[in-house]
Coordinates of C-alpha atoms and ligand atoms in Angstrom, one line a residue:
M1 CA 0.1 0.0 -0.1
K2 CA 1.4 3.4 -0.7
R3 CA 1.6 5.2 2.2
T4 CA 0.6 9.2 2.5
K5 CA 4.0 10.9 4.0
I6 CA 2.4 13.3 6.7
L7 CA 4.3 16.1 8.4
L8 CA 1.8 17.2 11.4
D9 CA 2.1 21.0 12.7
A10 CA -0.1 21.2 15.7
D11 CA -1.2 23.0 18.8
V12 CA -1.6 19.9 20.6
G13 CA -5.0 19.7 22.0
I14 CA -7.7 17.4 22.6
D15 CA -8.6 17.1 18.9
D16 CA -5.3 17.5 17.8
A17 CA -4.0 14.6 19.6
V18 CA -7.5 12.6 18.3
A19 CA -5.9 13.4 15.1
M20 CA -2.5 11.7 16.2
L21 CA -4.4 8.5 17.0
F22 CA -6.1 8.5 14.2
L23 CA -3.4 9.3 12.2
A24 CA -1.2 6.3 14.4
G25 CA -3.9 3.8 13.1
R26 CA -4.3 4.5 9.6
P27 CA -1.9 1.9 7.2
D28 CA -2.2 4.6 4.6
A29 CA -0.3 7.3 6.6
E30 CA 3.1 7.6 7.6
L31 CA 3.8 9.9 9.9
V32 CA 7.2 11.5 9.4
A33 CA 7.7 14.6 11.7
V34 CA 5.4 16.4 14.1
G35 CA 6.0 20.4 14.8
S36 CA 4.6 22.2 17.9
V37 CA 3.0 25.2 17.4
H38 CA 0.9 28.2 20.4
G39 CA -2.5 28.0 20.0
N40 CA -4.4 26.0 22.4
I41 CA -1.4 25.6 24.8
P42 CA 1.7 27.1 24.7
S43 CA 4.3 25.5 21.8
D44 CA 6.6 23.6 24.3
L45 CA 3.9 21.9 25.9
A46 CA 2.3 21.1 22.5
A47 CA 5.7 19.5 21.8
A48 CA 5.6 17.7 24.9
N49 CA 2.2 16.3 24.3
A50 CA 3.5 15.3 21.0
L51 CA 5.9 13.1 22.3
R52 CA 3.3 11.4 24.9
L53 CA 1.1 10.5 22.2
L54 CA 3.7 9.2 20.0
E55 CA 5.3 7.2 23.0
L56 CA 1.9 5.5 23.7
C57 CA 1.4 4.6 19.6
G58 CA 4.5 3.3 19.9
L59 CA 6.3 5.8 17.5
D60 CA 9.3 6.6 19.1
D61 CA 11.5 7.5 15.9
V62 CA 9.1 10.3 14.8
P63 CA 11.0 13.4 15.6
V64 CA 9.2 16.6 17.1
A65 CA 10.3 19.9 16.7
I66 CA 9.3 22.7 18.9
G67 CA 7.6 26.0 16.9
A68 CA 6.7 29.0 17.2
R69 CA 6.0 30.2 20.7
R70 CA 3.5 33.3 19.8
P71 CA 1.8 35.0 16.5
M72 CA 3.5 36.8 13.9
A73 CA 1.4 40.2 14.8
Q74 CA -0.4 39.7 18.2
P75 CA 0.2 38.4 21.3
L76 CA 0.0 34.8 22.4
A77 CA -3.4 33.6 23.6
T78 CA -4.2 30.3 24.8
A79 CA -7.5 27.9 25.3
E80 CA -6.6 25.8 28.3
W81 CA -10.3 26.5 29.2
V82 CA -11.1 24.4 26.0
H83 CA -8.2 21.6 26.4
G84 CA -7.2 21.4 30.0
A85 CA -4.1 23.0 32.1
D86 CA -1.8 20.1 30.5
G87 CA -3.8 20.3 26.5
L88 CA -4.9 17.0 27.3
G89 CA -7.9 17.0 29.7
N90 CA -6.2 17.3 32.5
I91 CA -5.3 13.2 33.1
G92 CA -1.7 13.4 34.3
H93 CA -0.5 11.3 31.8
P94 CA 2.8 10.9 32.5
A95 CA 6.0 12.9 30.2
A96 CA 7.7 10.6 27.7
R97 CA 11.0 9.6 27.7
R98 CA 12.0 11.6 24.8
A99 CA 12.9 15.3 24.3
P100 CA 12.2 17.1 21.4
S101 CA 14.8 17.5 18.9
N102 CA 17.2 20.2 18.4
E103 CA 16.2 22.1 15.3
S104 CA 13.0 24.1 15.5
A105 CA 9.6 23.2 13.6
V106 CA 10.1 25.9 10.9
E107 CA 13.7 24.3 10.0
Q108 CA 12.3 20.7 10.4
I109 CA 9.6 21.7 7.8
L110 CA 12.1 23.1 5.2
R111 CA 14.5 20.1 5.8
L112 CA 12.0 17.4 5.2
T113 CA 10.4 18.9 2.0
A114 CA 14.2 19.4 0.3
E115 CA 15.2 15.9 1.4
S116 CA 11.8 14.5 -0.3
P117 CA 10.3 17.3 -2.6
G118 CA 6.9 16.6 -3.8
E119 CA 6.4 13.6 -1.1
I120 CA 5.3 15.9 1.6
T121 CA 1.8 16.4 2.6
I122 CA 1.4 19.0 5.6
V123 CA -1.3 18.6 7.8
A124 CA -1.5 22.0 10.0
V125 CA -4.1 21.8 12.6
G126 CA -3.3 24.9 14.5
P127 CA -2.1 28.5 14.0
L128 CA -0.5 28.8 11.0
T129 CA 3.0 30.5 12.4
N130 CA 5.2 28.1 11.5
L131 CA 4.3 27.6 7.8
G132 CA 4.3 31.3 7.5
L133 CA 7.5 31.5 9.2
A134 CA 8.8 28.9 6.8
L135 CA 7.2 30.5 3.8
C136 CA 9.2 33.9 4.5
L137 CA 13.0 32.2 4.9
D138 CA 11.9 29.9 1.5
P139 CA 9.2 30.8 -0.7
S140 CA 10.2 28.1 -3.0
L141 CA 9.1 25.5 -0.1
A142 CA 5.4 26.2 -2.1
Q143 CA 6.9 24.2 -4.6
R144 CA 8.1 21.5 -2.9
V145 CA 4.8 20.2 -0.8
K146 CA 2.6 17.8 -2.3
S147 CA -0.7 19.2 -0.6
V148 CA -1.5 21.0 2.6
S149 CA -4.6 20.4 4.5
V150 CA -5.4 23.1 7.0
M151 CA -7.9 23.0 9.9
G152 CA -9.1 26.4 9.9
G153 CA -11.5 29.0 8.6
A154 CA -15.3 29.4 8.6
I155 CA -16.8 30.9 5.7
V156 CA -21.2 30.0 6.0
H157 CA -20.5 29.0 9.8
E158 CA -20.1 31.1 12.8
G159 CA -16.9 31.6 14.5
N160 CA -15.7 29.7 17.6
A161 CA -12.8 32.4 18.7
S162 CA -15.2 35.5 17.7
P163 CA -18.3 35.7 15.9
T164 CA -16.8 35.5 12.7
A165 CA -13.5 34.0 13.4
E166 CA -12.4 30.5 13.3
A167 CA -9.8 29.8 16.2
N168 CA -6.5 28.6 14.0
I169 CA -7.1 31.7 12.0
W170 CA -8.0 33.8 14.7
H171 CA -4.9 33.1 16.4
D172 CA -2.3 34.4 13.7
P173 CA -4.3 35.9 10.6
E174 CA -1.1 37.4 8.7
A175 CA 0.2 34.1 9.0
A176 CA -2.6 32.7 7.6
Q177 CA -3.0 34.9 4.9
L178 CA 0.8 33.7 3.6
V179 CA -0.5 30.4 3.5
F180 CA -3.3 30.9 1.5
D181 CA -1.5 33.0 -1.2
A182 CA 1.6 30.6 -1.2
G183 CA 0.5 29.0 -4.3
W184 CA 0.5 25.3 -3.1
P185 CA -2.4 22.7 -3.0
V186 CA -4.4 24.0 0.4
T187 CA -7.6 22.5 1.0
M188 CA -9.1 24.5 4.1
V189 CA -11.3 22.7 6.5
G190 CA -13.2 24.8 8.3
L191 CA -16.0 24.8 10.5
D192 CA -18.5 24.6 8.1
V193 CA -17.7 20.7 7.6
T194 CA -15.9 19.9 11.0
M195 CA -18.8 21.0 13.5
A196 CA -21.2 18.8 11.1
T197 CA -18.6 16.1 11.6
R198 CA -19.2 14.6 15.6
L199 CA -18.9 12.1 18.1
R200 CA -22.0 11.2 19.5
K201 CA -23.2 9.2 22.4
Q202 CA -23.3 5.9 20.2
Q203 CA -19.5 6.4 18.9
L204 CA -18.5 7.4 22.2
D205 CA -20.0 4.1 23.6
E206 CA -18.5 2.1 21.4
I207 CA -14.8 3.9 21.7
A208 CA -15.3 3.2 25.6
A209 CA -15.5 -0.3 24.8
M210 CA -12.9 -0.8 21.9
G211 CA -10.5 -2.0 24.9
S212 CA -7.8 -0.7 22.9
T213 CA -4.5 1.7 23.8
R214 CA -5.8 4.3 21.0
G215 CA -9.5 4.1 21.8
D216 CA -8.9 4.2 25.7
F217 CA -6.5 7.4 25.7
A218 CA -8.9 9.4 23.1
H219 CA -11.9 8.4 25.4
K220 CA -10.2 9.4 28.7
I221 CA -8.8 12.8 27.5
L222 CA -12.1 13.1 25.3
Q223 CA -14.1 13.8 28.4
H224 CA -13.3 17.2 29.4
Y225 CA -13.4 18.2 25.6
L226 CA -17.3 17.1 25.5
D227 CA -17.7 19.0 29.2
V228 CA -16.6 22.1 27.3
Y229 CA -19.1 21.3 24.3
E230 CA -22.2 20.2 26.3
K231 CA -22.5 23.5 27.7
S232 CA -22.9 24.9 24.1
F233 CA -24.6 21.9 22.2
G234 CA -27.0 20.9 25.2
T235 CA -25.8 16.9 24.5
R236 CA -23.1 15.4 25.1
E237 CA -21.1 15.4 21.7
C238 CA -18.2 17.2 20.2
P239 CA -16.9 18.1 16.8
L240 CA -13.9 16.2 15.0
H241 CA -12.0 19.2 13.8
D242 CA -8.5 18.5 13.4
P243 CA -9.5 14.8 13.1
L244 CA -11.3 15.7 10.0
A245 CA -8.5 17.8 8.5
A246 CA -6.0 14.5 8.8
G247 CA -8.6 12.7 7.2
I248 CA -8.9 14.8 4.2
A249 CA -5.2 14.8 3.9
L250 CA -5.5 10.8 3.3
D251 CA -8.3 10.6 1.4
P252 CA -9.9 13.8 -0.3
T253 CA -13.0 11.5 -1.2
Y254 CA -14.7 12.4 1.9
I255 CA -15.6 16.1 0.2
Q256 CA -19.0 16.0 -1.2
E257 CA -19.3 19.8 -2.3
E258 CA -16.4 22.4 -2.1
L259 CA -15.7 25.7 -3.5
V260 CA -12.3 26.5 -4.9
R261 CA -11.6 29.9 -4.3
D262 CA -8.7 32.7 -3.2
V263 CA -9.2 32.9 0.2
G264 CA -8.8 36.1 2.0
V265 CA -8.3 37.0 6.1
N266 CA -9.6 39.9 7.4
L267 CA -6.7 41.6 9.1
T268 CA -8.3 44.5 10.7
G269 CA -11.4 45.4 12.8
P270 CA -13.7 43.1 14.6
T271 CA -13.8 40.5 12.4
R272 CA -10.2 39.9 12.4
G273 CA -9.2 36.5 11.5
A274 CA -12.5 35.8 9.4
T275 CA -11.8 34.2 6.2
I276 CA -13.6 35.3 3.3
I277 CA -14.6 34.0 -0.1
D278 CA -16.8 34.7 -2.9
R279 CA -19.5 32.7 -3.1
R280 CA -21.4 34.2 -5.9
P281 CA -22.2 31.9 -8.7
W282 CA -21.2 34.3 -11.3
Y283 CA -17.8 34.4 -9.5
E284 CA -14.8 34.5 -11.9
P285 CA -11.4 33.7 -10.6
S286 CA -9.3 36.8 -9.6
G287 CA -6.0 35.3 -10.6
K288 CA -4.7 34.6 -6.7
P289 CA -4.0 31.1 -5.9
L290 CA -7.1 29.1 -4.9
T291 CA -7.8 27.0 -2.0
R292 CA -10.4 24.2 -2.2
V293 CA -12.8 24.6 0.4
P294 CA -15.2 21.7 1.4
M295 CA -18.5 22.8 2.1
R296 CA -19.9 19.2 2.8
V297 CA -18.2 16.0 3.8
D298 CA -19.2 12.5 4.0
S299 CA -19.1 12.4 8.1
D300 CA -20.7 9.3 8.4
R301 CA -18.1 7.5 6.8
F302 CA -15.2 9.4 8.1
V303 CA -16.3 8.8 11.7
A304 CA -16.9 5.0 11.2
D305 CA -12.9 5.3 9.8
L306 CA -12.1 6.9 12.7
L307 CA -13.2 4.4 15.1
N308 CA -11.7 1.6 12.8
A309 CA -8.5 3.5 13.5
L310 CA -9.0 3.7 17.2
R311 CA -9.9 0.0 17.4
Ligands
LIG401 O1 -11.3 25.8 15.6 C1 -10.8 24.4 16.3 C2 -9.2 24.6 16.0 O2 -8.6 25.5 17.3 C3 -8.5 23.3 16.4 O3 -7.4 23.2 15.6 C4 -8.6 23.0 17.9 O4 -7.8 22.3 18.1 C5 -7.8 24.4 17.8 O5 -6.4 24.7 17.7
LIG402 CA1 -5.5 21.9 16.7

């Protein structure tokens, strides 16, 4: 089986962790490296969590590099209230035996894509600071990457970090605009599809009953996340933001409806961080780089595949 080489860039909180467990359980994925970034939690803690997850999954040869500790043009803001003080639902999982590598996450992106040009798919499920910095250092990076699957943005759906902005874009809008303008094949997996792709009671019960390492860990860390989402949904269920971006990187046929547009990121005023595309039927391409924006996905098939990977 041909395996997709994945470089994961993540602010390793709870749904990032589930995305890692998903990738670890997929025979068609080869996780080549992880880079951390600020966002849900500080970048150093995100790297420590990536190492914890890799150790749990027996992936001890996958390097982890620490990435950007703050956004490009605004102060650091974190979201421990969603992911727990430790970013993993406060379950007290012990630290990994390994330490992060000596290079930065930005250097790691540039090095690995230079070693394997055209082979690496980047799955970016945190703020896009590392990718933006890497593009600033070496704009030719865009020609060396196979594709980029970003969890971020919202088109019709309301924001989750502000009334109009999705969290990963809100955390570093300047970096996001660099990524959308770089001219590489990008898919923006936003709230329009991730909020509709959820774990509900039946699947949570199935995960609880799996008795597998990945399933047990997912079930433990998800309890904190479910507590948070239960307050807004009124039912004990949660969206699968980062796992869906990882899934689409491996299998774009989950996408059932999409728009292919240039994406603008609002950089000023109260809608800073909002992602904007032209949805008018008479839209004509402006010549700017285009991004795939899924608007509907096969959530049932993806959730079933996620459960299989956790098993
Ligand atoms: O908006 C959801 C995104 O923000 C996810 O990547 C979550 O982990 C947080 O980073
Ligand atoms: Ca994330």
